[in-house]
mmCIF file of C-alpha atoms in Angstrom:
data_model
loop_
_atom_site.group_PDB
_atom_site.id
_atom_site.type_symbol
_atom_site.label_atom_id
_atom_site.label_comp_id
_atom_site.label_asym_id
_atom_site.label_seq_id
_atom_site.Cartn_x
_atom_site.Cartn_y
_atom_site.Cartn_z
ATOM 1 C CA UNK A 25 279.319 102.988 -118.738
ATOM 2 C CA UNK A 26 276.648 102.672 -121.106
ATOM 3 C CA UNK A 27 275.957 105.106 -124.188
ATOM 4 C CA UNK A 28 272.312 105.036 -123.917
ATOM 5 C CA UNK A 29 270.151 106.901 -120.969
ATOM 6 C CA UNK A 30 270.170 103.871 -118.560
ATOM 7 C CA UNK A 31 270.083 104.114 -114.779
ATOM 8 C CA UNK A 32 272.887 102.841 -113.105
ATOM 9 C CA UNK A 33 270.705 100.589 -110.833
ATOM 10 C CA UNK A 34 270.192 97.390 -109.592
ATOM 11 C CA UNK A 35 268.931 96.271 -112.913
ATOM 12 C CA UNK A 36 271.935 97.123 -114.608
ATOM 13 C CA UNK A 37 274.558 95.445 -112.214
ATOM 14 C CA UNK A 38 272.125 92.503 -112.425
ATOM 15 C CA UNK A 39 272.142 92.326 -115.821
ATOM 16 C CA UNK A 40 276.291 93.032 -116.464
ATOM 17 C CA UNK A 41 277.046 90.737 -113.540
ATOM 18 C CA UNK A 42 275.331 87.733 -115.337
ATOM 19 C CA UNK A 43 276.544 88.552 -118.973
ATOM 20 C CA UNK A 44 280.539 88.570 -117.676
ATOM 21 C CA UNK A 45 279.374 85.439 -115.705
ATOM 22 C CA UNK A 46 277.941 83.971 -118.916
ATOM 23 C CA UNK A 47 280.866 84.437 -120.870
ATOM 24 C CA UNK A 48 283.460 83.204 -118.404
ATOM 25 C CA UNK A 49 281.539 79.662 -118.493
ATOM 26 C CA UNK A 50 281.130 79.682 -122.274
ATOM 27 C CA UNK A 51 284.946 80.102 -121.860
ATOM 28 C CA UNK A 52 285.932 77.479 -119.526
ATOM 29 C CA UNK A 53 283.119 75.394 -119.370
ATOM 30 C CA UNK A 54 282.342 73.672 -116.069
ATOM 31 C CA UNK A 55 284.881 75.492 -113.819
ATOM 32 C CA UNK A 56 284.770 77.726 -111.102
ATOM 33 C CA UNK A 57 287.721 79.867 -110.954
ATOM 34 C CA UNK A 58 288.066 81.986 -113.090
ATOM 35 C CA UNK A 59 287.752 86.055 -113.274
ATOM 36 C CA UNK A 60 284.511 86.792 -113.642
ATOM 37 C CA UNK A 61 284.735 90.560 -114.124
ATOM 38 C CA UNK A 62 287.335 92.728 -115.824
ATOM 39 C CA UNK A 63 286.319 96.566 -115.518
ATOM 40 C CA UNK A 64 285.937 98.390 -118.782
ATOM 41 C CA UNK A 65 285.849 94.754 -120.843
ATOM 42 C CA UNK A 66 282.348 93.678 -118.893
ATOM 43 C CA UNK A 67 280.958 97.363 -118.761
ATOM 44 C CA UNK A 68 281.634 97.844 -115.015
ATOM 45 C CA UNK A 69 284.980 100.529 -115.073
ATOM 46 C CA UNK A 70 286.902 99.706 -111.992
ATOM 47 C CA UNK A 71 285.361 96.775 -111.091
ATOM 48 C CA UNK A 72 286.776 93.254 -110.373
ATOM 49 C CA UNK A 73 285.415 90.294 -109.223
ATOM 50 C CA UNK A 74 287.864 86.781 -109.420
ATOM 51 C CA UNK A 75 285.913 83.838 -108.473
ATOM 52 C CA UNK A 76 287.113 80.774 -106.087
ATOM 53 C CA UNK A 77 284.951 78.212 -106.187
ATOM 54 C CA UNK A 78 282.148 79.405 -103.551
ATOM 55 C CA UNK A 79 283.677 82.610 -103.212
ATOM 56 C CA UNK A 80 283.742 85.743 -104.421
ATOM 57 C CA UNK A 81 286.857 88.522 -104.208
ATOM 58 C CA UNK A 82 286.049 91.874 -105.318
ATOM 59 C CA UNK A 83 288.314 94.788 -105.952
ATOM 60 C CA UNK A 84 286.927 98.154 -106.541
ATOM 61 C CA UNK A 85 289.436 100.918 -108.247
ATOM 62 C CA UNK A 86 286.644 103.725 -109.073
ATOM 63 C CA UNK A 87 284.687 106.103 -107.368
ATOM 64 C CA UNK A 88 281.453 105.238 -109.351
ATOM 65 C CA UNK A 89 281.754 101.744 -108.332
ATOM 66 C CA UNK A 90 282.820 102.689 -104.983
ATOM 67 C CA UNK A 91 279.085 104.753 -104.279
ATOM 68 C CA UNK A 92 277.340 101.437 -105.376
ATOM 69 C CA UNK A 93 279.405 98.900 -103.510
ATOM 70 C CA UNK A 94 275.636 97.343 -102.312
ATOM 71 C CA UNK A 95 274.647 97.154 -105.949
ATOM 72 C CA UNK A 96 277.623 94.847 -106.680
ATOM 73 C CA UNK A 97 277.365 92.806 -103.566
ATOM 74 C CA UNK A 98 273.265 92.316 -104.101
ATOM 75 C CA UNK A 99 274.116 90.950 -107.609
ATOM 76 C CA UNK A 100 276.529 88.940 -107.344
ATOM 77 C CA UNK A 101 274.773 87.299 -104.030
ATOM 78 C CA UNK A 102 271.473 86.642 -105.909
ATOM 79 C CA UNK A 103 272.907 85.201 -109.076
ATOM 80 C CA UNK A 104 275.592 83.238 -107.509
ATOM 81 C CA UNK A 105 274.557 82.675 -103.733
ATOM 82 C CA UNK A 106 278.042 82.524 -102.757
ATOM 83 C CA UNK A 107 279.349 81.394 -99.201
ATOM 84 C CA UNK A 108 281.363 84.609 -98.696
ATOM 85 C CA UNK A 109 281.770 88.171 -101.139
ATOM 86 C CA UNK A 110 285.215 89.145 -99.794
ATOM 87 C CA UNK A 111 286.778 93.024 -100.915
ATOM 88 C CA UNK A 112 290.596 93.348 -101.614
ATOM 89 C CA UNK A 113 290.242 97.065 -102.338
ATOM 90 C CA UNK A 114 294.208 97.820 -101.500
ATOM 91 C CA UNK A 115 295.556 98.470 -104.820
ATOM 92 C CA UNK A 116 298.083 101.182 -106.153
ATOM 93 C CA UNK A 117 295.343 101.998 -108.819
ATOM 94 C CA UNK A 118 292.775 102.875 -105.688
ATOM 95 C CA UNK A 119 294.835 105.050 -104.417
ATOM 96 C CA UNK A 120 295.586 106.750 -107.630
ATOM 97 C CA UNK A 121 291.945 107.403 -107.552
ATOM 98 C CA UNK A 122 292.248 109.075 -104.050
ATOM 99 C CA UNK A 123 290.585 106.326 -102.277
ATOM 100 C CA UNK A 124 291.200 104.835 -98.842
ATOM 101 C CA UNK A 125 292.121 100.607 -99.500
ATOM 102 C CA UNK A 126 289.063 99.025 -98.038
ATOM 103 C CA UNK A 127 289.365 95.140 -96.917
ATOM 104 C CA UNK A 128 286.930 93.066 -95.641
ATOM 105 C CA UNK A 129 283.755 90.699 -95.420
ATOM 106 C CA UNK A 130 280.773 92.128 -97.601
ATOM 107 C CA UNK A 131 278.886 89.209 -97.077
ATOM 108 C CA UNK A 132 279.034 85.607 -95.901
ATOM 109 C CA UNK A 133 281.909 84.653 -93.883
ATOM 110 C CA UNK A 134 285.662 83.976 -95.321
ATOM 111 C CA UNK A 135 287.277 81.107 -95.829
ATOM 112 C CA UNK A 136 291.047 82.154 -96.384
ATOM 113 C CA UNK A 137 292.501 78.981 -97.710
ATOM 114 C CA UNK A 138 290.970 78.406 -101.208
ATOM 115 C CA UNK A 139 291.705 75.445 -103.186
ATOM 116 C CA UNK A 140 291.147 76.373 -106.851
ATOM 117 C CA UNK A 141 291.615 73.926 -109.976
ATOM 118 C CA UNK A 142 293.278 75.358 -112.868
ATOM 119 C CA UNK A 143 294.837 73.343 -116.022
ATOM 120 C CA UNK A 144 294.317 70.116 -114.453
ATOM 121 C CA UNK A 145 296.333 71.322 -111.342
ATOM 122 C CA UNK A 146 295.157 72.678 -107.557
ATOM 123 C CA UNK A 147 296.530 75.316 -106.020
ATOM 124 C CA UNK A 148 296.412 76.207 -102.654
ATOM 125 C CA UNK A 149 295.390 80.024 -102.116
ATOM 126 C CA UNK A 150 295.641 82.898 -99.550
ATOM 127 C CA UNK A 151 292.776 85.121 -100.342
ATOM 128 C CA UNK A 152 293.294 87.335 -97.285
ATOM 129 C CA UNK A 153 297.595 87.883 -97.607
ATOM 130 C CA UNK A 154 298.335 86.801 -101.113
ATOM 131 C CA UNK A 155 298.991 88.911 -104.245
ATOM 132 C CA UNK A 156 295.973 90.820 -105.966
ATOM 133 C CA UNK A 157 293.034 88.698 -105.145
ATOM 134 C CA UNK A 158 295.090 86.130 -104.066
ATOM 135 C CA UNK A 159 296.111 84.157 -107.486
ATOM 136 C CA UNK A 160 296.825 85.815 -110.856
ATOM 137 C CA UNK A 161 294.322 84.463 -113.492
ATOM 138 C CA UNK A 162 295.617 86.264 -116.792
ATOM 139 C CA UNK A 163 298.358 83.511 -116.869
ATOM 140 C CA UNK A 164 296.018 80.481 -116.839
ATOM 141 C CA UNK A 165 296.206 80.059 -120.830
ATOM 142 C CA UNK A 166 299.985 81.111 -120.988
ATOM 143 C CA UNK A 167 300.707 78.752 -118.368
ATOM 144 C CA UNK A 168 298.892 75.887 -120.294
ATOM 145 C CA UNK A 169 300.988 76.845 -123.613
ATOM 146 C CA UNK A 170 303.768 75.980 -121.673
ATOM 147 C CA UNK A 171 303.355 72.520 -121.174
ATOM 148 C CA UNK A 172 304.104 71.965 -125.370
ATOM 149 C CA UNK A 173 308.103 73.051 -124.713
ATOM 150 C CA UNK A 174 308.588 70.921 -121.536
ATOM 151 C CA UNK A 175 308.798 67.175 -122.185
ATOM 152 C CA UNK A 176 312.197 65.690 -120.583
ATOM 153 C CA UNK A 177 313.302 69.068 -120.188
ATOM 154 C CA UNK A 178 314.743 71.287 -117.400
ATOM 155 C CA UNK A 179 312.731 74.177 -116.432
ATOM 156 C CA UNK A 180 313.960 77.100 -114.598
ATOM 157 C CA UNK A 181 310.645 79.122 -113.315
ATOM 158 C CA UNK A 182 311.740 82.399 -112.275
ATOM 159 C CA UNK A 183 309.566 85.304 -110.282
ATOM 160 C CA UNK A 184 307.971 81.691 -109.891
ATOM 161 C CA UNK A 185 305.386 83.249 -106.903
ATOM 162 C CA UNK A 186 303.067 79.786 -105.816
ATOM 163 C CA UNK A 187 304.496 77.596 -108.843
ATOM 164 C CA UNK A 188 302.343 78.308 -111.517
ATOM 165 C CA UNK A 189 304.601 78.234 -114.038
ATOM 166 C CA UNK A 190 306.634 75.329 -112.930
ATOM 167 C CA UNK A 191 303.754 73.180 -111.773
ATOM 168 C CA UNK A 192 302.304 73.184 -115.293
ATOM 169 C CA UNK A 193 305.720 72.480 -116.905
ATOM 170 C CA UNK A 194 305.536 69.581 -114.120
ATOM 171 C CA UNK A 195 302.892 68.147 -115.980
ATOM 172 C CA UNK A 196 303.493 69.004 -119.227
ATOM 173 C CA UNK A 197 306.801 66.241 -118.654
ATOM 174 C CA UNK A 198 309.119 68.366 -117.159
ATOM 175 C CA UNK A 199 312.241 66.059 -116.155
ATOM 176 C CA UNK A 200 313.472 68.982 -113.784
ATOM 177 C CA UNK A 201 312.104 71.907 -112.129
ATOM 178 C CA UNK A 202 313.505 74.853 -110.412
ATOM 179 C CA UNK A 203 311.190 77.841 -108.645
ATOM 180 C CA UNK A 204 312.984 80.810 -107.726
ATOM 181 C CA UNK A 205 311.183 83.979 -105.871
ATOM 182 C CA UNK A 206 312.426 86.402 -103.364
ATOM 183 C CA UNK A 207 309.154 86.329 -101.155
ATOM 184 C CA UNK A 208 309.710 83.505 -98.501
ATOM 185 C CA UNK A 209 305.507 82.881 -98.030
ATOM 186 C CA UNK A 210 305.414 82.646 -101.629
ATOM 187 C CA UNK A 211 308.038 80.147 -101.915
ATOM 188 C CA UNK A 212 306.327 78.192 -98.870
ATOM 189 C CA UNK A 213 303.043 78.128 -100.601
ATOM 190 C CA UNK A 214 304.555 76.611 -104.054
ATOM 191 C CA UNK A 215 306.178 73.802 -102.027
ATOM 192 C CA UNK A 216 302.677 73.283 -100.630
ATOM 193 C CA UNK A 217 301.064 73.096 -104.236
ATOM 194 C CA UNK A 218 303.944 71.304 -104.934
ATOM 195 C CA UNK A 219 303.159 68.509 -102.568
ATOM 196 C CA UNK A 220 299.142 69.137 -103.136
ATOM 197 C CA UNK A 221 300.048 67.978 -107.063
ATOM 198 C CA UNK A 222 302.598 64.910 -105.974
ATOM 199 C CA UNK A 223 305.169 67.008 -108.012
ATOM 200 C CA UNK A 224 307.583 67.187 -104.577
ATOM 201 C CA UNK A 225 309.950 64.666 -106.679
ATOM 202 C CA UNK A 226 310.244 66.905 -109.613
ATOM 203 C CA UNK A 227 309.590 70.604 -108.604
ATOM 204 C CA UNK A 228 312.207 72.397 -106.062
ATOM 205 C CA UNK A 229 311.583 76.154 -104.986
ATOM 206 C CA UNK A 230 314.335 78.478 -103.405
ATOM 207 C CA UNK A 231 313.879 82.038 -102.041
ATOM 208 C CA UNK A 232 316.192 84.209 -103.918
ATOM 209 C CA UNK A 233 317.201 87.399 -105.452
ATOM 210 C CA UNK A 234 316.224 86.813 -108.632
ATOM 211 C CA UNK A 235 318.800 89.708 -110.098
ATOM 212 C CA UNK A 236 321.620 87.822 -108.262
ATOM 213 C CA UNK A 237 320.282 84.605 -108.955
ATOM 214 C CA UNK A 238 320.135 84.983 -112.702
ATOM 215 C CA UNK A 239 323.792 86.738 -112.394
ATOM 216 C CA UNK A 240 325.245 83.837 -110.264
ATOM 217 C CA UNK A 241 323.667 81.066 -112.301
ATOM 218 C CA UNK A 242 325.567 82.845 -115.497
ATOM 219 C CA UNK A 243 328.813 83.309 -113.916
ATOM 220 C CA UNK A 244 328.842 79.286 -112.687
ATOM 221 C CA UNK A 245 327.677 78.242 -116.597
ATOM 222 C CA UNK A 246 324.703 76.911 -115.914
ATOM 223 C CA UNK A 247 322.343 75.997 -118.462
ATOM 224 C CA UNK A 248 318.513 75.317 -118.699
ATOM 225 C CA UNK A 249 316.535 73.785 -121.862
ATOM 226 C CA UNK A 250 313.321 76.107 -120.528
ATOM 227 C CA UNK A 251 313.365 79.512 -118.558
ATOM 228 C CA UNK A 252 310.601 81.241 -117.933
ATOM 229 C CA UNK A 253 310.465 84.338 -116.678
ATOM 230 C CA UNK A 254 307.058 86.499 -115.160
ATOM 231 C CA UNK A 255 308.372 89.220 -113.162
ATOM 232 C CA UNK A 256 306.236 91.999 -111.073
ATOM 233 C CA UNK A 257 305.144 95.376 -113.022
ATOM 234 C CA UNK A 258 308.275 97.181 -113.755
ATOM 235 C CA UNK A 259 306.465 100.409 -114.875
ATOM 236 C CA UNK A 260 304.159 101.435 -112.639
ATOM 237 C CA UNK A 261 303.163 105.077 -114.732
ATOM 238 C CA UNK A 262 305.035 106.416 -118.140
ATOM 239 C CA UNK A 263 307.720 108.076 -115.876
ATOM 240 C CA UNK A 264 309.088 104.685 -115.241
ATOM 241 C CA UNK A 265 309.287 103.207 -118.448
ATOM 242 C CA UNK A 266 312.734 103.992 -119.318
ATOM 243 C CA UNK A 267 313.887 102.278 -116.171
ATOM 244 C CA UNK A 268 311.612 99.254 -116.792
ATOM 245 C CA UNK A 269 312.830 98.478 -119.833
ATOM 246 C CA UNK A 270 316.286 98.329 -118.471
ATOM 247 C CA UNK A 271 315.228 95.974 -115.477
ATOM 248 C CA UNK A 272 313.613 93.772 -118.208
ATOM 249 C CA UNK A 273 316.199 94.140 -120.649
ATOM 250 C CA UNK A 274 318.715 93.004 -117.496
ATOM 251 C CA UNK A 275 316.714 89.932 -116.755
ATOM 252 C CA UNK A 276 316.443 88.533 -120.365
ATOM 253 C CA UNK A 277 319.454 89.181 -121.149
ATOM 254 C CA UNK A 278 321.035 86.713 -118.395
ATOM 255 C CA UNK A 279 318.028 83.988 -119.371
ATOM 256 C CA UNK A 280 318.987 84.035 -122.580
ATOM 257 C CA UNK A 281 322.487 83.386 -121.609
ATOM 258 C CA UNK A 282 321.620 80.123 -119.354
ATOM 259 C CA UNK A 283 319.774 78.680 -123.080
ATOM 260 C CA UNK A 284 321.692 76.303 -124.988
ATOM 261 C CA UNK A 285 320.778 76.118 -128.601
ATOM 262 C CA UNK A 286 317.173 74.910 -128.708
ATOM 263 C CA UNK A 287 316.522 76.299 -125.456
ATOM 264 C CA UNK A 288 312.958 78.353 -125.255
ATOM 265 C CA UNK A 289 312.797 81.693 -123.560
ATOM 266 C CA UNK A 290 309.020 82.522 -121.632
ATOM 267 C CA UNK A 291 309.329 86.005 -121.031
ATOM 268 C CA UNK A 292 306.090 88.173 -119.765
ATOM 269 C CA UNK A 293 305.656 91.853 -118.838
ATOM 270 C CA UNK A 294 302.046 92.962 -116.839
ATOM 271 C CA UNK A 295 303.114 96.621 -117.222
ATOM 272 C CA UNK A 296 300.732 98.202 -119.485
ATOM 273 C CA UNK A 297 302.840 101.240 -120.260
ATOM 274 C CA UNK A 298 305.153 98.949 -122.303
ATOM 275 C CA UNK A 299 303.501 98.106 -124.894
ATOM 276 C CA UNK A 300 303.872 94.918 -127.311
ATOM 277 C CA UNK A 301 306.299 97.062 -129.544
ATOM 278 C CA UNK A 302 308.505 98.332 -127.143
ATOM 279 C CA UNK A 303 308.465 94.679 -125.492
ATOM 280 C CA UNK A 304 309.650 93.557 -128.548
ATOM 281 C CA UNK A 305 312.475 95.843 -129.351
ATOM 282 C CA UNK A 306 313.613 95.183 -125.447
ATOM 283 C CA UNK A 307 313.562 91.670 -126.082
ATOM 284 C CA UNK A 308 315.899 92.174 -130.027
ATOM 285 C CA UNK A 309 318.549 94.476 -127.654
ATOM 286 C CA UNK A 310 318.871 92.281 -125.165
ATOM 287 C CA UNK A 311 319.198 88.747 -127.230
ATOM 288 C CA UNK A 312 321.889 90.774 -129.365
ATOM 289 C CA UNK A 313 323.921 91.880 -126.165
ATOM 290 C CA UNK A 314 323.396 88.431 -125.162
ATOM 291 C CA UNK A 315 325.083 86.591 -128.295
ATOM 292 C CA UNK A 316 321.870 84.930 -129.274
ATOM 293 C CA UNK A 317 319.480 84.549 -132.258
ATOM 294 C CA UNK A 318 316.173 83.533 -131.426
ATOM 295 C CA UNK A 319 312.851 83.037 -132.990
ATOM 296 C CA UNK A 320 309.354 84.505 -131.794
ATOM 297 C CA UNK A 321 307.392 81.321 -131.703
ATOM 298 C CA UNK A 322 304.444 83.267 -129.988
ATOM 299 C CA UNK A 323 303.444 86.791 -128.985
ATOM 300 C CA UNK A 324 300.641 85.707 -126.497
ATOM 301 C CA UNK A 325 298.567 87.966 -124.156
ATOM 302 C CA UNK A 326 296.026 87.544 -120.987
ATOM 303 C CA UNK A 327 293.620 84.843 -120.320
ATOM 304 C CA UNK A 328 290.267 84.791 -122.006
ATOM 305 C CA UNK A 329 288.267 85.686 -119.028
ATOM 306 C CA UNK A 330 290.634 89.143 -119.148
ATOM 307 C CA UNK A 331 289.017 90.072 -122.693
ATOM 308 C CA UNK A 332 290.280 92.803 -124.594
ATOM 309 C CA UNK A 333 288.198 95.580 -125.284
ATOM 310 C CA UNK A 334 288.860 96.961 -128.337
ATOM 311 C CA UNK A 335 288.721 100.761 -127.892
ATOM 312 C CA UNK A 336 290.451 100.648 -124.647
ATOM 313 C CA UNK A 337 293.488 99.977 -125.102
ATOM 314 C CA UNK A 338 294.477 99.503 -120.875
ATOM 315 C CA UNK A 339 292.882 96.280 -120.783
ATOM 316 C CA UNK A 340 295.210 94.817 -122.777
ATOM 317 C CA UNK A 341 298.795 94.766 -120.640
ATOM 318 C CA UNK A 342 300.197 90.968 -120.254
ATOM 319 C CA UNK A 343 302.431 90.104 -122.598
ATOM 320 C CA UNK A 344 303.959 86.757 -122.810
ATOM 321 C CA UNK A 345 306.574 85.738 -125.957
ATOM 322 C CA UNK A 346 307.843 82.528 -126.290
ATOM 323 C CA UNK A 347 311.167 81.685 -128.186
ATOM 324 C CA UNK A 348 313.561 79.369 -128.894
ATOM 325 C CA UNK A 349 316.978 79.835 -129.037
ATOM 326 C CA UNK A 350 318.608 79.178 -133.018
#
């Protein structure tokens, strides 16, 4: 979008292309993973581009963006010469916009098994089968923050997907580290970055239902000094809210109940419709159903190569509050 008469040409793809590029490596100086457009917040509405080292995933959600696919791939080839521009156009939001997915090569030729260094760590990724684009970048600064509340601790990393979460509490000291998910391949692939990290002593990861999990674990009076919990979008339009909150409200309320006194609660939400305030209030209900008292320590949001943009309020949807149990 623009609000002057500009051409939606080469020139300006070139020219919004290299700014979000810019910005990301003002950001995180000297690395190459990162996401390197975010829609709206770089000018480019339904555009998204993560990068992995040499190459490139784009998803497109728009029909603008969708006419001038060659406009995106020319730019980001010239200013970037990557080895392969990859599209992961399968999203619920494309199909929202009454597009067909589209997946495939745009240029170069794939390389499915990334390596990417985040934090300090690597992580082995699946840019053809895995998640989004293949890794979830909003959580790199989150997952860094987490590394403060960790030292000698035990960790309990739930909705875990490749060990994120639990590789940087791995390395921010953690004595003890459990990954739950209920996707066996995503399990597999944390035991791999696991391994990839020489964490294999310290990190374990099960396949589980994490609703049953959380319940069991309760039941048997378990306890954990750190649980963090990242779960999947719960509210997928504004008709699901009420729902969503419930799930959430479900799922804190039984991690709050494994904390002992001192124990810290990492609980995140990537649904946009609930917003920080209702997040909040979820968060009150279920520690007072729960028979705790806990303080906010932070309200954090998405990584800084997600940026905010002020008058749209959509691109800002993680939320991730940390707390400790009084």
């Amino acid at each position: 979008f623009t609000r002057s008469h500009e051409a939606l040409d080469q020139a300006l793809f070139d020219q919004r292309l290299a700014a979000a590029d810019a910005l990301r490596q003002a950001l995180y100086p000297g690395s190459k993973h990162y996401r390197l457009c975010y829609g709206e917040s770089d000018g480019l509405p339904g555009l998204v581009v993560d990068r992995y080292g040499d190459q490139l995933v784009v998803e497109i959600m728009s029909l603008g963006i969708d006419l001038r696919r060659e406009l995106v791939v020319k730019a980001l080839a010239d200013s970037l010469q990557p080895a392969c521009i990859y599209e992961r156009s399968d999203s619920y939001s494309r199909k929202l916009e009454g597009l067909p997915p589209r997946i495939g090569v745009l240029a170069g030729e794939l390389n499915p098994e990334a390596v990417i260094e985040e934090n300090g760590l690597k992580f082995a990724v699946d840019l053809e089968h895995g998640q989004k684009t293949g890794w979830f970048f909003d959580q790199r600064d989150n997952r860094l923050a987490l590394r403060r509340h960790v030292k000698g601790r035990t960790v309990l990393d739930a909705f875990c997907h490749t060990g994120g979460f639990a590789l940087n509490a791995a390395a921010g000291g953690a004595k003890v580290v459990l990954g739950l998910d209920v996707s066996e391949p995503a399990v597999a692939r944390a035991r791999q970055n696991a391994a990839l990290n020489g964490q294999e002593s310290v990190c374990t990861f099960e396949q589980a239902d994490l609703m049953q999990a959380l319940k069991h674990k309760v039941e048997a009076g378990e306890l954990y000094d750190v649980v963090v919990l990242d779960p999947p979008a719960f509210a997928k339009n504004k008709k699901s809210v009420e729902p969503a909150l419930a799930g959430y409200k479900e799922i804190n309320l039984r991690a709050m109940r494994l904390l002992p006194p001192g124990g810290v609660l990492v609980s995140c939400s990537c649904s946009y419709h609930i917003e920080d305030e209702l997040f909040r209030v979820m968060l009150v209900d279920a520690a007072r159903d729960a028979g705790r008292q806990l303080q906010l320590l932070e309200f954090r949001h998405q990584a800084q190569d997600h940026p905010v943009l002020l008058a749209a309020r959509e691109t800002q949807y993680l939320k991730c509050a940390v707390m400790r149990v009084v």
